[in-house]
JSON list of C-alpha atoms in Angstrom, two decimals:
[
{"chain": "H", "resi": 18, "resn": "MET", "atom": "CA", "xyz": [22.96, 5.79, -11.31]},
{"chain": "H", "resi": 19, "resn": "LEU", "atom": "CA", "xyz": [24.10, 3.45, -14.24]},
{"chain": "H", "resi": 20, "resn": "ILE", "atom": "CA", "xyz": [22.53, 0.07, -14.10]},
{"chain": "H", "resi": 21, "resn": "SER", "atom": "CA", "xyz": [25.54, -1.57, -12.56]},
{"chain": "H", "resi": 22, "resn": "GLN", "atom": "CA", "xyz": [25.42, 0.91, -9.90]},
{"chain": "H", "resi": 23, "resn": "PHE", "atom": "CA", "xyz": [21.84, 0.67, -9.09]},
{"chain": "H", "resi": 24, "resn": "ALA", "atom": "CA", "xyz": [21.96, -3.03, -8.90]},
{"chain": "H", "resi": 25, "resn": "GLU", "atom": "CA", "xyz": [24.51, -2.74, -6.40]},
{"chain": "H", "resi": 26, "resn": "HIS", "atom": "CA", "xyz": [22.32, -0.08, -4.34]},
{"chain": "H", "resi": 27, "resn": "THR", "atom": "CA", "xyz": [19.10, -2.40, -4.65]},
{"chain": "H", "resi": 28, "resn": "GLY", "atom": "CA", "xyz": [20.81, -5.76, -4.31]},
{"chain": "H", "resi": 29, "resn": "VAL", "atom": "CA", "xyz": [18.67, -6.74, -7.59]},
{"chain": "H", "resi": 30, "resn": "PRO", "atom": "CA", "xyz": [20.52, -8.25, -10.42]},
{"chain": "H", "resi": 31, "resn": "ALA", "atom": "CA", "xyz": [20.67, -6.08, -13.61]},
{"chain": "H", "resi": 32, "resn": "THR", "atom": "CA", "xyz": [19.11, -8.97, -15.62]},
{"chain": "H", "resi": 33, "resn": "THR", "atom": "CA", "xyz": [15.88, -8.39, -13.31]},
{"chain": "H", "resi": 34, "resn": "LEU", "atom": "CA", "xyz": [16.14, -4.70, -13.90]},
{"chain": "H", "resi": 35, "resn": "ARG", "atom": "CA", "xyz": [15.94, -4.96, -17.43]},
{"chain": "H", "resi": 36, "resn": "TYR", "atom": "CA", "xyz": [13.03, -7.18, -17.12]},
{"chain": "H", "resi": 37, "resn": "TYR", "atom": "CA", "xyz": [11.25, -4.60, -14.82]},
{"chain": "H", "resi": 38, "resn": "GLU", "atom": "CA", "xyz": [11.85, -2.23, -17.59]},
{"chain": "H", "resi": 39, "resn": "SER", "atom": "CA", "xyz": [10.30, -4.10, -20.06]},
{"chain": "H", "resi": 40, "resn": "ALA", "atom": "CA", "xyz": [7.37, -4.96, -17.96]},
{"chain": "H", "resi": 41, "resn": "GLY", "atom": "CA", "xyz": [6.78, -1.33, -17.30]},
{"chain": "H", "resi": 42, "resn": "LEU", "atom": "CA", "xyz": [7.53, -1.64, -13.59]},
{"chain": "H", "resi": 43, "resn": "VAL", "atom": "CA", "xyz": [10.72, 0.53, -13.43]},
{"chain": "H", "resi": 44, "resn": "PRO", "atom": "CA", "xyz": [11.16, 2.80, -16.41]},
{"chain": "H", "resi": 45, "resn": "ALA", "atom": "CA", "xyz": [15.05, 3.88, -16.95]},
{"chain": "H", "resi": 46, "resn": "GLY", "atom": "CA", "xyz": [16.05, 6.93, -18.59]},
{"chain": "H", "resi": 47, "resn": "ARG", "atom": "CA", "xyz": [19.04, 7.03, -21.18]},
{"chain": "H", "resi": 48, "resn": "THR", "atom": "CA", "xyz": [22.56, 8.79, -21.50]},
{"chain": "H", "resi": 49, "resn": "ASP", "atom": "CA", "xyz": [23.48, 10.02, -24.76]},
{"chain": "H", "resi": 50, "resn": "SER", "atom": "CA", "xyz": [25.30, 7.09, -25.32]},
{"chain": "H", "resi": 51, "resn": "GLY", "atom": "CA", "xyz": [22.25, 4.82, -24.88]},
{"chain": "H", "resi": 52, "resn": "TYR", "atom": "CA", "xyz": [23.22, 3.42, -21.21]},
{"chain": "H", "resi": 53, "resn": "ARG", "atom": "CA", "xyz": [20.22, 3.04, -18.61]},
{"chain": "H", "resi": 54, "resn": "VAL", "atom": "CA", "xyz": [20.04, 5.58, -15.86]},
{"chain": "H", "resi": 55, "resn": "TYR", "atom": "CA", "xyz": [18.02, 5.60, -12.68]},
{"chain": "H", "resi": 56, "resn": "ARG", "atom": "CA", "xyz": [16.84, 8.27, -10.30]},
{"chain": "H", "resi": 57, "resn": "GLU", "atom": "CA", "xyz": [16.95, 8.08, -6.39]},
{"chain": "H", "resi": 58, "resn": "ARG", "atom": "CA", "xyz": [13.40, 8.04, -6.28]},
{"chain": "H", "resi": 59, "resn": "ASP", "atom": "CA", "xyz": [13.70, 4.52, -8.35]},
{"chain": "H", "resi": 60, "resn": "LEU", "atom": "CA", "xyz": [15.49, 3.03, -5.28]},
{"chain": "H", "resi": 61, "resn": "ASP", "atom": "CA", "xyz": [12.01, 3.26, -3.26]},
{"chain": "H", "resi": 62, "resn": "ARG", "atom": "CA", "xyz": [10.25, 2.11, -6.38]},
{"chain": "H", "resi": 63, "resn": "VAL", "atom": "CA", "xyz": [12.17, -1.16, -6.85]},
{"chain": "H", "resi": 64, "resn": "GLY", "atom": "CA", "xyz": [12.04, -1.74, -2.98]},
{"chain": "H", "resi": 65, "resn": "PHE", "atom": "CA", "xyz": [8.04, -1.36, -3.30]},
{"chain": "H", "resi": 66, "resn": "ILE", "atom": "CA", "xyz": [8.22, -3.92, -6.18]},
{"chain": "H", "resi": 67, "resn": "GLN", "atom": "CA", "xyz": [10.21, -6.61, -4.09]},
{"chain": "H", "resi": 68, "resn": "ALA", "atom": "CA", "xyz": [8.06, -6.09, -1.14]},
{"chain": "H", "resi": 69, "resn": "THR", "atom": "CA", "xyz": [4.92, -6.65, -2.98]},
{"chain": "H", "resi": 70, "resn": "LYS", "atom": "CA", "xyz": [6.50, -9.52, -5.16]},
{"chain": "H", "resi": 71, "resn": "HIS", "atom": "CA", "xyz": [7.39, -11.41, -1.59]},
{"chain": "H", "resi": 72, "resn": "LEU", "atom": "CA", "xyz": [3.65, -11.16, -0.96]},
{"chain": "H", "resi": 73, "resn": "GLY", "atom": "CA", "xyz": [2.79, -13.01, -3.69]},
{"chain": "H", "resi": 74, "resn": "LEU", "atom": "CA", "xyz": [1.07, -10.26, -5.88]},
{"chain": "H", "resi": 75, "resn": "THR", "atom": "CA", "xyz": [0.74, -10.67, -9.73]},
{"chain": "H", "resi": 76, "resn": "LEU", "atom": "CA", "xyz": [2.55, -8.49, -12.34]},
{"chain": "H", "resi": 77, "resn": "GLY", "atom": "CA", "xyz": [-0.73, -6.80, -13.10]},
{"chain": "H", "resi": 78, "resn": "GLU", "atom": "CA", "xyz": [-1.23, -6.15, -9.41]},
{"chain": "H", "resi": 79, "resn": "ILE", "atom": "CA", "xyz": [2.02, -4.62, -8.77]},
{"chain": "H", "resi": 80, "resn": "ARG", "atom": "CA", "xyz": [1.70, -2.55, -11.83]},
{"chain": "H", "resi": 81, "resn": "GLU", "atom": "CA", "xyz": [-1.70, -1.39, -10.54]},
{"chain": "H", "resi": 82, "resn": "LEU", "atom": "CA", "xyz": [-0.35, -0.51, -7.00]},
{"chain": "H", "resi": 83, "resn": "LEU", "atom": "CA", "xyz": [2.75, 1.34, -8.46]},
{"chain": "H", "resi": 84, "resn": "ALA", "atom": "CA", "xyz": [0.32, 3.63, -10.23]},
{"chain": "H", "resi": 85, "resn": "VAL", "atom": "CA", "xyz": [-1.29, 4.46, -6.94]},
{"chain": "H", "resi": 86, "resn": "TRP", "atom": "CA", "xyz": [2.40, 4.67, -5.41]},
{"chain": "H", "resi": 87, "resn": "GLU", "atom": "CA", "xyz": [3.61, 7.03, -7.96]},
{"chain": "H", "resi": 88, "resn": "HIS", "atom": "CA", "xyz": [0.78, 9.57, -7.54]},
{"chain": "H", "resi": 89, "resn": "GLY", "atom": "CA", "xyz": [-1.36, 8.69, -4.37]},
{"chain": "H", "resi": 90, "resn": "SER", "atom": "CA", "xyz": [-0.90, 8.87, -0.85]},
{"chain": "H", "resi": 91, "resn": "CYS", "atom": "CA", "xyz": [0.23, 6.36, 1.59]},
{"chain": "H", "resi": 92, "resn": "ALA", "atom": "CA", "xyz": [-3.35, 5.78, 2.57]},
{"chain": "H", "resi": 93, "resn": "ALA", "atom": "CA", "xyz": [-4.59, 5.25, -0.77]},
{"chain": "H", "resi": 94, "resn": "VAL", "atom": "CA", "xyz": [-1.71, 2.50, -1.07]},
{"chain": "H", "resi": 95, "resn": "ARG", "atom": "CA", "xyz": [-3.02, 0.99, 1.93]},
{"chain": "H", "resi": 96, "resn": "ALA", "atom": "CA", "xyz": [-6.34, 0.77, 1.09]},
{"chain": "H", "resi": 97, "resn": "ARG", "atom": "CA", "xyz": [-5.48, -1.11, -2.40]},
{"chain": "H", "resi": 98, "resn": "LEU", "atom": "CA", "xyz": [-3.08, -3.37, -0.74]},
{"chain": "H", "resi": 99, "resn": "ARG", "atom": "CA", "xyz": [-4.74, -4.44, 2.41]},
{"chain": "H", "resi": 100, "resn": "PRO", "atom": "CA", "xyz": [-7.29, -6.50, 0.70]},
{"chain": "H", "resi": 101, "resn": "LYS", "atom": "CA", "xyz": [-4.94, -8.20, -1.58]},
{"chain": "H", "resi": 102, "resn": "THR", "atom": "CA", "xyz": [-2.83, -9.04, 1.45]},
{"chain": "H", "resi": 103, "resn": "ALA", "atom": "CA", "xyz": [-5.50, -10.41, 3.31]},
{"chain": "H", "resi": 104, "resn": "ALA", "atom": "CA", "xyz": [-6.49, -12.67, 0.16]},
{"chain": "H", "resi": 105, "resn": "ARG", "atom": "CA", "xyz": [-3.00, -13.94, 0.13]},
{"chain": "H", "resi": 106, "resn": "LEU", "atom": "CA", "xyz": [-3.22, -14.83, 3.75]},
{"chain": "H", "resi": 107, "resn": "ASP", "atom": "CA", "xyz": [-6.40, -16.91, 3.13]},
{"chain": "H", "resi": 108, "resn": "ASP", "atom": "CA", "xyz": [-4.70, -18.82, 0.61]},
{"chain": "H", "resi": 109, "resn": "THR", "atom": "CA", "xyz": [-1.57, -19.36, 2.78]},
{"chain": "H", "resi": 110, "resn": "ASP", "atom": "CA", "xyz": [-3.64, -20.58, 5.45]},
{"chain": "H", "resi": 111, "resn": "ALA", "atom": "CA", "xyz": [-5.47, -22.92, 3.02]},
{"chain": "H", "resi": 112, "resn": "ARG", "atom": "CA", "xyz": [-2.06, -24.26, 1.63]},
{"chain": "H", "resi": 113, "resn": "THR", "atom": "CA", "xyz": [-0.89, -24.60, 5.49]},
{"chain": "H", "resi": 114, "resn": "ALA", "atom": "CA", "xyz": [-3.58, -26.87, 6.21]},
{"chain": "H", "resi": 115, "resn": "GLU", "atom": "CA", "xyz": [-3.14, -29.11, 3.11]},
{"chain": "H", "resi": 116, "resn": "LEU", "atom": "CA", "xyz": [0.65, -29.11, 4.11]},
{"chain": "H", "resi": 117, "resn": "ILE", "atom": "CA", "xyz": [-0.14, -30.20, 7.50]},
{"chain": "H", "resi": 118, "resn": "ALA", "atom": "CA", "xyz": [-2.52, -33.03, 6.19]},
{"chain": "H", "resi": 119, "resn": "PHE", "atom": "CA", "xyz": [0.22, -34.10, 3.80]},
{"chain": "H", "resi": 120, "resn": "ALA", "atom": "CA", "xyz": [3.01, -34.57, 6.71]},
{"chain": "H", "resi": 121, "resn": "ASP", "atom": "CA", "xyz": [0.20, -36.64, 8.51]},
{"chain": "H", "resi": 122, "resn": "THR", "atom": "CA", "xyz": [-0.02, -38.59, 5.35]},
{"chain": "H", "resi": 123, "resn": "LEU", "atom": "CA", "xyz": [3.62, -39.20, 5.05]},
{"chain": "H", "resi": 124, "resn": "ARG", "atom": "CA", "xyz": [3.89, -40.04, 8.66]},
{"chain": "H", "resi": 125, "resn": "ARG", "atom": "CA", "xyz": [1.65, -42.57, 8.13]},
{"chain": "H", "resi": 126, "resn": "ALA", "atom": "CA", "xyz": [3.40, -44.02, 5.34]},
{"chain": "H", "resi": 127, "resn": "LEU", "atom": "CA", "xyz": [6.63, -43.92, 7.26]},
{"chain": "H", "resi": 128, "resn": "SER", "atom": "CA", "xyz": [4.98, -45.87, 10.24]},
{"chain": "H", "resi": 129, "resn": "TRP", "atom": "CA", "xyz": [3.55, -48.36, 7.78]},
{"chain": "H", "resi": 130, "resn": "LEU", "atom": "CA", "xyz": [6.98, -48.79, 6.40]},
{"chain": "H", "resi": 131, "resn": "ASP", "atom": "CA", "xyz": [8.77, -49.34, 9.86]},
{"chain": "H", "resi": 132, "resn": "ASP", "atom": "CA", "xyz": [6.04, -51.87, 10.79]},
{"chain": "H", "resi": 133, "resn": "MET", "atom": "CA", "xyz": [6.30, -53.85, 7.83]},
{"chain": "H", "resi": 134, "resn": "PRO", "atom": "CA", "xyz": [7.69, -57.52, 8.08]},
{"chain": "H", "resi": 135, "resn": "GLU", "atom": "CA", "xyz": [11.11, -58.14, 6.42]},
{"chain": "H", "resi": 136, "resn": "ARG", "atom": "CA", "xyz": [9.80, -60.71, 3.63]},
{"chain": "H", "resi": 137, "resn": "ALA", "atom": "CA", "xyz": [11.29, -62.55, 0.99]},
{"chain": "H", "resi": 138, "resn": "GLU", "atom": "CA", "xyz": [8.00, -63.21, -1.04]},
{"chain": "H", "resi": 139, "resn": "PRO", "atom": "CA", "xyz": [6.83, -61.04, -3.78]},
{"chain": "H", "resi": 140, "resn": "CYS", "atom": "CA", "xyz": [4.59, -57.95, -2.92]},
{"chain": "H", "resi": 141, "resn": "ASP", "atom": "CA", "xyz": [1.12, -58.41, -2.37]},
{"chain": "H", "resi": 142, "resn": "ALA", "atom": "CA", "xyz": [-1.99, -56.52, -0.83]},
{"chain": "H", "resi": 143, "resn": "THR", "atom": "CA", "xyz": [-0.17, -55.74, 2.62]},
{"chain": "H", "resi": 144, "resn": "CYS", "atom": "CA", "xyz": [2.60, -54.14, 0.75]},
{"chain": "H", "resi": 145, "resn": "VAL", "atom": "CA", "xyz": [3.33, -50.48, 1.51]},
{"chain": "H", "resi": 146, "resn": "VAL", "atom": "CA", "xyz": [1.56, -49.53, -2.00]},
{"chain": "H", "resi": 147, "resn": "HIS", "atom": "CA", "xyz": [-1.66, -50.80, -0.97]},
{"chain": "H", "resi": 148, "resn": "ALA", "atom": "CA", "xyz": [-1.53, -49.67, 2.58]},
{"chain": "H", "resi": 149, "resn": "PRO", "atom": "CA", "xyz": [-4.72, -48.80, 4.29]},
{"chain": "H", "resi": 150, "resn": "ASP", "atom": "CA", "xyz": [-6.20, -45.40, 3.66]},
{"chain": "H", "resi": 151, "resn": "THR", "atom": "CA", "xyz": [-4.04, -44.96, 0.48]},
{"chain": "H", "resi": 152, "resn": "ARG", "atom": "CA", "xyz": [-5.16, -47.63, -1.76]},
{"chain": "H", "resi": 153, "resn": "SER", "atom": "CA", "xyz": [-5.60, -46.79, -5.33]},
{"chain": "H", "resi": 154, "resn": "ARG", "atom": "CA", "xyz": [-5.18, -43.14, -5.01]},
{"chain": "H", "resi": 155, "resn": "ALA", "atom": "CA", "xyz": [-2.57, -40.52, -4.82]},
{"chain": "H", "resi": 156, "resn": "HIS", "atom": "CA", "xyz": [-2.28, -37.74, -2.50]},
{"chain": "H", "resi": 157, "resn": "HIS", "atom": "CA", "xyz": [-1.79, -34.22, -4.25]},
{"chain": "H", "resi": 158, "resn": "LEU", "atom": "CA", "xyz": [-0.67, -31.26, -2.44]},
{"chain": "H", "resi": 159, "resn": "PRO", "atom": "CA", "xyz": [-0.17, -27.89, -4.50]},
{"chain": "H", "resi": 160, "resn": "LEU", "atom": "CA", "xyz": [2.47, -25.63, -3.11]},
{"chain": "H", "resi": 161, "resn": "THR", "atom": "CA", "xyz": [1.61, -22.46, -5.18]},
{"chain": "H", "resi": 162, "resn": "PRO", "atom": "CA", "xyz": [-0.97, -20.34, -4.84]},
{"chain": "H", "resi": 163, "resn": "SER", "atom": "CA", "xyz": [-3.64, -19.77, -7.61]},
{"chain": "H", "resi": 164, "resn": "ARG", "atom": "CA", "xyz": [-2.96, -17.00, -9.76]},
{"chain": "H", "resi": 165, "resn": "VAL", "atom": "CA", "xyz": [-5.03, -14.74, -12.09]},
{"chain": "H", "resi": 166, "resn": "ALA", "atom": "CA", "xyz": [-3.55, -13.39, -15.04]},
{"chain": "H", "resi": 167, "resn": "ASP", "atom": "CA", "xyz": [-3.39, -9.87, -16.11]},
{"chain": "H", "resi": 168, "resn": "ASN", "atom": "CA", "xyz": [-4.58, -8.69, -19.59]},
{"chain": "H", "resi": 169, "resn": "GLY", "atom": "CA", "xyz": [-0.79, -7.93, -20.20]},
{"chain": "H", "resi": 170, "resn": "GLY", "atom": "CA", "xyz": [0.23, -11.75, -20.35]},
{"chain": "H", "resi": 171, "resn": "SER", "atom": "CA", "xyz": [2.24, -13.51, -17.68]},
{"chain": "H", "resi": 172, "resn": "ALA", "atom": "CA", "xyz": [0.69, -13.54, -14.44]},
{"chain": "H", "resi": 173, "resn": "THR", "atom": "CA", "xyz": [3.61, -13.37, -12.06]},
{"chain": "H", "resi": 174, "resn": "PRO", "atom": "CA", "xyz": [6.84, -11.32, -12.87]},
{"chain": "H", "resi": 175, "resn": "ILE", "atom": "CA", "xyz": [9.69, -13.89, -14.05]},
{"chain": "H", "resi": 176, "resn": "ALA", "atom": "CA", "xyz": [12.12, -12.60, -11.56]},
{"chain": "H", "resi": 177, "resn": "CYS", "atom": "CA", "xyz": [13.96, -14.02, -8.76]},
{"chain": "H", "resi": 178, "resn": "SER", "atom": "CA", "xyz": [14.58, -11.78, -5.62]},
{"chain": "H", "resi": 179, "resn": "LEU", "atom": "CA", "xyz": [17.75, -14.09, -4.48]},
{"chain": "H", "resi": 180, "resn": "GLY", "atom": "CA", "xyz": [20.98, -12.66, -4.95]},
{"chain": "H", "resi": 181, "resn": "GLY", "atom": "CA", "xyz": [23.90, -14.46, -6.98]},
{"chain": "H", "resi": 182, "resn": "ALA", "atom": "CA", "xyz": [25.61, -15.99, -3.96]},
{"chain": "H", "resi": 183, "resn": "ASP", "atom": "CA", "xyz": [22.10, -17.03, -2.67]},
{"chain": "H", "resi": 184, "resn": "HIS", "atom": "CA", "xyz": [21.24, -18.23, -5.85]},
{"chain": "H", "resi": 185, "resn": "ARG", "atom": "CA", "xyz": [24.12, -20.64, -6.43]},
{"chain": "H", "resi": 186, "resn": "THR", "atom": "CA", "xyz": [23.26, -22.17, -2.71]},
{"chain": "H", "resi": 187, "resn": "ARG", "atom": "CA", "xyz": [19.77, -22.65, -3.76]},
{"chain": "H", "resi": 188, "resn": "ALA", "atom": "CA", "xyz": [20.45, -24.29, -6.99]},
{"chain": "H", "resi": 189, "resn": "GLN", "atom": "CA", "xyz": [23.30, -26.78, -5.02]},
{"chain": "H", "resi": 190, "resn": "GLN", "atom": "CA", "xyz": [20.42, -27.42, -2.52]},
{"chain": "H", "resi": 191, "resn": "TRP", "atom": "CA", "xyz": [18.37, -28.57, -5.37]},
{"chain": "H", "resi": 192, "resn": "ARG", "atom": "CA", "xyz": [21.07, -30.88, -6.92]},
{"chain": "H", "resi": 193, "resn": "ARG", "atom": "CA", "xyz": [21.71, -32.54, -3.51]},
{"chain": "H", "resi": 194, "resn": "LEU", "atom": "CA", "xyz": [18.17, -33.11, -2.97]},
{"chain": "H", "resi": 195, "resn": "LEU", "atom": "CA", "xyz": [17.29, -34.56, -6.49]},
{"chain": "H", "resi": 196, "resn": "ILE", "atom": "CA", "xyz": [20.30, -37.18, -6.47]},
{"chain": "H", "resi": 197, "resn": "GLY", "atom": "CA", "xyz": [19.03, -40.47, -8.15]},
{"chain": "H", "resi": 198, "resn": "ALA", "atom": "CA", "xyz": [15.79, -38.70, -9.03]},
{"chain": "H", "resi": 199, "resn": "VAL", "atom": "CA", "xyz": [13.93, -40.61, -12.02]},
{"chain": "H", "resi": 200, "resn": "ARG", "atom": "CA", "xyz": [12.78, -38.41, -14.42]},
{"chain": "H", "resi": 201, "resn": "GLU", "atom": "CA", "xyz": [9.31, -39.05, -15.96]},
{"chain": "H", "resi": 202, "resn": "PRO", "atom": "CA", "xyz": [7.98, -37.72, -19.62]},
{"chain": "H", "resi": 203, "resn": "SER", "atom": "CA", "xyz": [5.77, -34.52, -19.00]},
{"chain": "H", "resi": 204, "resn": "THR", "atom": "CA", "xyz": [4.68, -32.14, -21.52]},
{"chain": "H", "resi": 205, "resn": "ALA", "atom": "CA", "xyz": [3.94, -29.58, -18.92]},
{"chain": "H", "resi": 206, "resn": "GLY", "atom": "CA", "xyz": [7.14, -29.00, -17.08]},
{"chain": "H", "resi": 207, "resn": "VAL", "atom": "CA", "xyz": [9.47, -31.36, -14.94]},
{"chain": "H", "resi": 208, "resn": "ARG", "atom": "CA", "xyz": [8.29, -34.68, -13.13]},
{"chain": "H", "resi": 209, "resn": "LEU", "atom": "CA", "xyz": [10.64, -36.24, -10.93]},
{"chain": "H", "resi": 210, "resn": "ARG", "atom": "CA", "xyz": [10.07, -39.35, -8.93]},
{"chain": "H", "resi": 211, "resn": "LEU", "atom": "CA", "xyz": [12.07, -39.98, -5.59]},
{"chain": "H", "resi": 212, "resn": "PRO", "atom": "CA", "xyz": [11.66, -41.73, -2.63]},
{"chain": "H", "resi": 213, "resn": "VAL", "atom": "CA", "xyz": [8.93, -40.73, -0.24]},
{"chain": "H", "resi": 214, "resn": "ASP", "atom": "CA", "xyz": [11.25, -40.00, 2.76]},
{"chain": "H", "resi": 215, "resn": "ARG", "atom": "CA", "xyz": [12.33, -36.94, 0.85]},
{"chain": "H", "resi": 216, "resn": "ALA", "atom": "CA", "xyz": [8.91, -35.38, 0.45]},
{"chain": "H", "resi": 217, "resn": "GLY", "atom": "CA", "xyz": [9.31, -33.20, 3.61]},
{"chain": "H", "resi": 218, "resn": "ALA", "atom": "CA", "xyz": [12.56, -32.01, 2.38]},
{"chain": "H", "resi": 219, "resn": "LEU", "atom": "CA", "xyz": [11.16, -31.25, -1.04]},
{"chain": "H", "resi": 220, "resn": "ALA", "atom": "CA", "xyz": [7.98, -29.54, 0.54]},
{"chain": "H", "resi": 221, "resn": "GLU", "atom": "CA", "xyz": [10.36, -27.06, 2.44]},
{"chain": "H", "resi": 222, "resn": "LEU", "atom": "CA", "xyz": [12.58, -26.31, -0.63]},
{"chain": "H", "resi": 223, "resn": "ALA", "atom": "CA", "xyz": [9.68, -25.84, -2.93]},
{"chain": "H", "resi": 224, "resn": "ALA", "atom": "CA", "xyz": [8.00, -23.64, -0.64]},
{"chain": "H", "resi": 225, "resn": "ALA", "atom": "CA", "xyz": [11.19, -21.34, -0.09]},
{"chain": "H", "resi": 226, "resn": "GLU", "atom": "CA", "xyz": [11.78, -21.54, -3.77]},
{"chain": "H", "resi": 227, "resn": "GLN", "atom": "CA", "xyz": [8.32, -20.18, -4.46]},
{"chain": "H", "resi": 228, "resn": "GLN", "atom": "CA", "xyz": [8.89, -17.34, -1.97]},
{"chain": "H", "resi": 229, "resn": "CYS", "atom": "CA", "xyz": [11.67, -15.89, -3.91]},
{"chain": "H", "resi": 230, "resn": "CYS", "atom": "CA", "xyz": [10.76, -16.81, -7.38]},
{"chain": "H", "resi": 231, "resn": "PRO", "atom": "CA", "xyz": [6.80, -16.95, -7.42]},
{"chain": "H", "resi": 232, "resn": "PHE", "atom": "CA", "xyz": [6.52, -17.53, -11.10]},
{"chain": "H", "resi": 233, "resn": "PHE", "atom": "CA", "xyz": [7.24, -21.40, -10.24]},
{"chain": "H", "resi": 234, "resn": "GLU", "atom": "CA", "xyz": [4.29, -24.05, -9.64]},
{"chain": "H", "resi": 235, "resn": "PHE", "atom": "CA", "xyz": [5.14, -26.87, -7.40]},
{"chain": "H", "resi": 236, "resn": "THR", "atom": "CA", "xyz": [3.03, -30.07, -6.92]},
{"chain": "H", "resi": 237, "resn": "LEU", "atom": "CA", "xyz": [4.02, -32.99, -4.82]},
{"chain": "H", "resi": 238, "resn": "ARG", "atom": "CA", "xyz": [2.14, -36.41, -5.27]},
{"chain": "H", "resi": 239, "resn": "LEU", "atom": "CA", "xyz": [2.48, -39.11, -2.99]},
{"chain": "H", "resi": 240, "resn": "SER", "atom": "CA", "xyz": [2.09, -42.37, -4.52]},
{"chain": "H", "resi": 241, "resn": "GLY", "atom": "CA", "xyz": [2.86, -45.55, -2.45]},
{"chain": "H", "resi": 242, "resn": "SER", "atom": "CA", "xyz": [6.57, -45.51, -1.51]},
{"chain": "H", "resi": 243, "resn": "ARG", "atom": "CA", "xyz": [7.60, -42.75, -3.96]},
{"chain": "H", "resi": 244, "resn": "VAL", "atom": "CA", "xyz": [6.99, -39.15, -4.20]},
{"chain": "H", "resi": 245, "resn": "VAL", "atom": "CA", "xyz": [6.51, -37.18, -7.43]},
{"chain": "H", "resi": 246, "resn": "LEU", "atom": "CA", "xyz": [7.60, -33.59, -8.00]},
{"chain": "H", "resi": 247, "resn": "GLU", "atom": "CA", "xyz": [6.07, -31.57, -10.78]},
{"chain": "H", "resi": 248, "resn": "VAL", "atom": "CA", "xyz": [7.47, -28.35, -11.48]},
{"chain": "H", "resi": 249, "resn": "GLU", "atom": "CA", "xyz": [6.01, -25.71, -13.99]},
{"chain": "H", "resi": 250, "resn": "ALA", "atom": "CA", "xyz": [7.15, -22.26, -15.26]},
{"chain": "H", "resi": 251, "resn": "PRO", "atom": "CA", "xyz": [6.69, -19.71, -17.84]},
{"chain": "H", "resi": 252, "resn": "PRO", "atom": "CA", "xyz": [8.57, -20.04, -21.15]},
{"chain": "H", "resi": 253, "resn": "GLU", "atom": "CA", "xyz": [10.66, -17.12, -20.06]},
{"chain": "H", "resi": 254, "resn": "ALA", "atom": "CA", "xyz": [12.12, -19.13, -17.13]},
{"chain": "H", "resi": 255, "resn": "ALA", "atom": "CA", "xyz": [13.32, -22.03, -19.20]},
{"chain": "H", "resi": 256, "resn": "GLY", "atom": "CA", "xyz": [16.82, -21.16, -18.29]},
{"chain": "H", "resi": 257, "resn": "MET", "atom": "CA", "xyz": [16.24, -20.97, -14.71]},
{"chain": "H", "resi": 258, "resn": "VAL", "atom": "CA", "xyz": [14.00, -24.40, -14.82]},
{"chain": "H", "resi": 259, "resn": "ARG", "atom": "CA", "xyz": [17.06, -26.30, -16.53]},
{"chain": "H", "resi": 260, "resn": "GLU", "atom": "CA", "xyz": [19.61, -25.14, -13.97]},
{"chain": "H", "resi": 261, "resn": "LEU", "atom": "CA", "xyz": [17.70, -26.13, -11.29]},
{"chain": "H", "resi": 262, "resn": "PHE", "atom": "CA", "xyz": [16.12, -29.39, -12.39]},
{"chain": "H", "resi": 263, "resn": "GLY", "atom": "CA", "xyz": [18.10, -30.51, -15.33]},
{"chain": "H", "resi": 264, "resn": "GLU", "atom": "CA", "xyz": [18.53, -29.90, -19.24]},
{"chain": "H", "resi": 265, "resn": "ASP", "atom": "CA", "xyz": [15.62, -32.18, -20.46]},
{"chain": "H", "resi": 266, "resn": "THR", "atom": "CA", "xyz": [12.75, -30.02, -19.46]},
{"chain": "H", "resi": 267, "resn": "HIS", "atom": "CA", "xyz": [9.69, -28.50, -20.76]},
{"chain": "H", "resi": 268, "resn": "THR", "atom": "CA", "xyz": [7.97, -25.00, -19.58]},
{"chain": "H", "resi": 269, "resn": "ARG", "atom": "CA", "xyz": [4.24, -24.39, -19.40]},
{"chain": "H", "resi": 270, "resn": "SER", "atom": "CA", "xyz": [2.68, -22.05, -21.90]},
{"chain": "H", "resi": 271, "resn": "ASP", "atom": "CA", "xyz": [0.40, -19.29, -20.07]},
{"chain": "H", "resi": 272, "resn": "HIS", "atom": "CA", "xyz": [-2.87, -18.29, -21.81]}
]
């Protein structure tokens, strides 16, 4: 199959397939005219890559598993994949606990806001920015699992599992949620300040984004009546960062 036919069969964009080839995940043959061609077996290969990517595996881990998948047995693949999946589950459980704790913080903040009297005086120690148990500190919630870079460079494939229509829908969701956001200077990525009542929606959308595009790193920071969203991504993802979060953005450098 030519790349256009292969993309249609797999549901994976041609740009992602080209990236998979450059990363050594899905080597493509060539016609006499230089066009990429794929075998029937490559359909299963791409399916395996997409499945393991959804588990949050790094580029090096996927490449390692593909070597077993290509030449080993199902039992061998299972033996290598199960401990990696268990580790991801442990990490997810830890992040879920953080998310639950963060939700409790938001509920306390909203309750404090609802109970505040309507006063015309300047803000003082009784204002929400100095609410009990949040005084002089911000609450940080990392929404992205820790990653270990492989020897080949980027820790996570710069590829998104969303198709064209779903990707456009996701971009629209971000644009609606970020209406009125105040952009703050950041040398590491994107930093946006929004009202605290959007924190729950931000956490939900960031978690969904990280599932299909695991190269993103998101952090939510609760500070008084505002929530700060920080987004980082490798340099190769600069175009997607601009599309989702605006033009004046920076991307992190992986080491």
